[in-house]
C-alpha cells in the first residue's frame, strides 16, 4: 500500500515524467558509483547486491514495481553507493535528482509522510530478516516468499537469487519449493511463483 501511495504522489510531483528503460542484465549503477538521484521502479525487477570482503558479492534484496532505489545513499549522505543494482528483468523506471526529491518532500506533507512510512517499513524488514536468519532454511524461505508476495498475484523469482538470499544451495531450494508445491501452498511455472495458501506458508514460517 505504501509503495502505491509513493508512486502516485511522486509521479504527480515530478517535473519530468519520462519513463526510462533498461534491459535484463544491465546495471543501473555499480558499487562505488556516484548516485545523484532516486529511481522509482515502474515495472520490472532489480537485484540490489552488496559486497563483503569475506564472502564477496551477495544479493541483499530486490526492488520491484513501486519500489524506490537510491534511498540508502540519499538519506545516508553518501557520495557513492554501497550497492550494485542489476536489472533482473527488462524494466522501466522514473528518475528524479536528489535536489528535486528533497523539494518534493518539502512541497508535499503527504509525500513526506509516505517516505517516512517507507523508511520505517524498511527498518522493520531488516529486523524481520535478522530474526529470520536464526530459523531453519525452510522457514527462512517461507519468510522470503511471504515478503515478496503481492496479494494473490504471481511474482517473478529466480532460484539462484532465492538460494543466495537464504544462504543455501540450489538443490535444497528446489526440494523446499517442490514440498511447498506438493502441499498446495504455492504454484510455480518458469520464472514465476504464486502463493495459494498463505495460512499454511505462515505456519511453516513460524516453525522456526
XYZ file of C-alpha atoms in Angstrom:
208
model
C 0.000 0.000 0.000
C 2.810 2.419 0.897
C 4.533 1.784 -2.432
C 1.345 2.558 -4.380
C 0.903 5.824 -2.476
C 4.512 6.838 -3.098
C 4.282 6.013 -6.802
C 1.164 8.100 -7.346
C 2.365 11.078 -5.297
C 5.868 11.021 -6.735
C 4.712 10.868 -10.357
C 2.286 13.741 -9.719
C 5.064 15.857 -8.190
C 7.963 15.140 -10.550
C 8.707 17.663 -13.274
C 9.916 15.128 -15.849
C 7.574 12.157 -16.160
C 9.626 10.443 -18.853
C 9.722 6.662 -18.448
C 13.212 5.200 -18.897
C 14.036 1.589 -19.713
C 16.806 -0.903 -19.051
C 17.446 -4.403 -20.377
C 17.847 -7.536 -18.278
C 21.494 -7.963 -17.272
C 22.353 -4.258 -17.436
C 23.426 -2.280 -14.376
C 21.515 0.746 -13.166
C 24.705 1.579 -11.286
C 27.544 -0.286 -9.601
C 29.136 -0.237 -6.168
C 31.209 2.934 -5.601
C 29.443 4.769 -8.457
C 28.116 8.216 -7.616
C 24.319 8.229 -7.326
C 22.775 11.618 -7.964
C 19.099 10.793 -7.609
C 16.241 8.450 -6.773
C 14.843 5.745 -9.060
C 11.165 4.740 -8.952
C 10.537 1.307 -10.450
C 7.540 1.449 -12.776
C 7.670 -2.156 -13.974
C 10.223 -4.954 -13.665
C 12.703 -6.300 -11.156
C 16.128 -5.233 -9.878
C 18.668 -7.133 -7.798
C 20.415 -4.999 -5.191
C 23.763 -6.634 -4.431
C 26.166 -5.922 -1.603
C 29.793 -6.970 -1.207
C 31.626 -8.298 1.834
C 35.356 -8.930 1.911
C 34.988 -12.454 3.300
C 32.163 -13.763 1.055
C 32.215 -11.495 -1.990
C 29.044 -10.275 -3.694
C 25.637 -11.387 -2.396
C 22.013 -10.496 -3.071
C 20.871 -8.044 -0.390
C 17.290 -7.504 -1.588
C 15.170 -6.920 -4.677
C 13.254 -3.901 -5.951
C 10.039 -4.279 -7.925
C 7.057 -2.198 -9.061
C 6.633 0.897 -6.886
C 9.924 0.489 -5.016
C 12.462 3.304 -4.662
C 16.150 2.716 -5.363
C 18.842 5.014 -4.000
C 17.142 5.890 -0.707
C 20.007 4.498 1.418
C 22.574 6.593 -0.395
C 20.405 9.717 -0.384
C 19.433 9.793 3.285
C 22.779 8.382 4.381
C 24.529 11.411 2.904
C 26.839 9.115 0.967
C 28.519 10.323 -2.224
C 28.855 6.833 -3.690
C 26.720 3.697 -3.481
C 27.460 0.721 -1.234
C 25.386 -1.450 -3.569
C 25.268 -2.579 -7.189
C 21.850 -2.522 -8.852
C 21.299 -5.011 -11.678
C 18.166 -5.384 -13.819
C 16.910 -8.939 -13.228
C 14.300 -8.456 -15.967
C 13.579 -5.915 -18.693
C 12.423 -2.974 -16.592
C 11.148 0.600 -16.736
C 11.615 3.381 -14.194
C 11.409 7.102 -13.424
C 14.324 9.193 -12.200
C 14.441 12.379 -10.103
C 17.537 14.233 -8.937
C 18.417 14.423 -5.248
C 17.595 18.143 -5.166
C 14.188 17.650 -6.773
C 13.426 14.746 -4.428
C 14.145 16.958 -1.397
C 11.947 19.704 -2.883
C 9.112 17.203 -3.358
C 9.265 16.240 0.326
C 9.152 19.921 1.344
C 6.360 20.713 -1.104
C 4.018 17.879 -0.068
C 3.473 16.872 3.556
C 1.618 13.782 2.369
C 4.566 12.697 0.240
C 6.988 13.349 3.104
C 4.811 11.242 5.402
C 4.768 8.297 2.972
C 8.571 8.467 2.643
C 8.823 8.318 6.442
C 6.449 5.322 6.466
C 8.600 3.637 3.817
C 11.741 4.232 5.876
C 10.089 2.720 8.960
C 8.918 -0.265 6.912
C 12.449 -0.885 5.662
C 13.754 -0.825 9.221
C 11.078 -3.372 10.171
C 12.074 -5.515 7.162
C 15.706 -5.548 8.299
C 14.689 -6.527 11.840
C 12.433 -9.284 10.475
C 15.260 -10.559 8.306
C 17.647 -10.678 11.270
C 15.121 -12.764 13.211
C 14.525 -14.950 10.150
C 18.242 -15.752 9.819
C 18.009 -17.644 13.118
C 15.423 -20.035 11.657
C 15.896 -23.177 9.585
C 16.256 -22.725 5.816
C 12.702 -23.895 5.072
C 11.234 -21.298 7.429
C 13.568 -18.600 6.052
C 12.406 -19.386 2.540
C 8.778 -19.138 3.689
C 9.558 -15.735 5.227
C 11.124 -14.541 1.980
C 8.177 -15.672 -0.150
C 5.729 -14.011 2.255
C 7.751 -10.794 1.998
C 7.878 -10.873 -1.809
C 4.288 -11.932 -2.472
C 1.843 -9.369 -3.858
C -1.674 -10.329 -2.714
C -2.809 -13.206 -4.934
C -0.663 -12.305 -7.948
C 2.296 -14.189 -9.366
C 5.715 -12.699 -8.808
C 8.982 -13.143 -10.641
C 11.527 -15.343 -8.915
C 14.952 -16.746 -9.711
C 16.031 -19.897 -7.919
C 19.651 -18.710 -7.800
C 18.537 -15.499 -6.065
C 16.402 -17.417 -3.565
C 19.394 -19.594 -2.697
C 21.706 -16.595 -2.344
C 19.253 -14.665 -0.167
C 18.757 -17.693 2.099
C 22.392 -18.760 2.271
C 21.737 -22.275 0.997
C 22.170 -24.477 -2.079
C 20.122 -24.614 -5.276
C 19.234 -28.262 -4.716
C 17.823 -27.544 -1.251
C 15.732 -24.617 -2.523
C 14.366 -26.869 -5.281
C 13.389 -29.511 -2.689
C 11.665 -26.943 -0.476
C 9.758 -25.382 -3.392
C 8.694 -28.863 -4.508
C 7.480 -29.554 -0.947
C 5.507 -26.276 -0.927
C 4.016 -27.159 -4.308
C 3.071 -30.712 -3.265
C 1.402 -29.312 -0.140
C -0.625 -26.910 -2.345
C 0.971 -23.905 -0.672
C 2.335 -22.444 -3.915
C 2.093 -22.904 -7.646
C 5.041 -22.209 -9.897
C 5.861 -22.022 -13.535
C 9.071 -20.984 -15.255
C 10.238 -17.760 -13.630
C 7.006 -17.146 -11.694
C 5.641 -18.189 -8.317
C 2.223 -17.705 -6.721
C 1.107 -18.285 -3.124
C -2.246 -20.096 -2.983
C -2.309 -20.948 0.735
C -0.874 -18.082 2.751
C -2.052 -19.522 6.071
C -0.023 -22.736 5.663
C 3.005 -20.761 4.487
C 2.803 -18.660 7.669
C 2.705 -21.891 9.721
C 5.933 -23.048 8.006
C 7.477 -19.658 8.738
C 6.568 -19.964 12.410
C 8.117 -23.417 12.765
C 11.477 -21.668 13.272
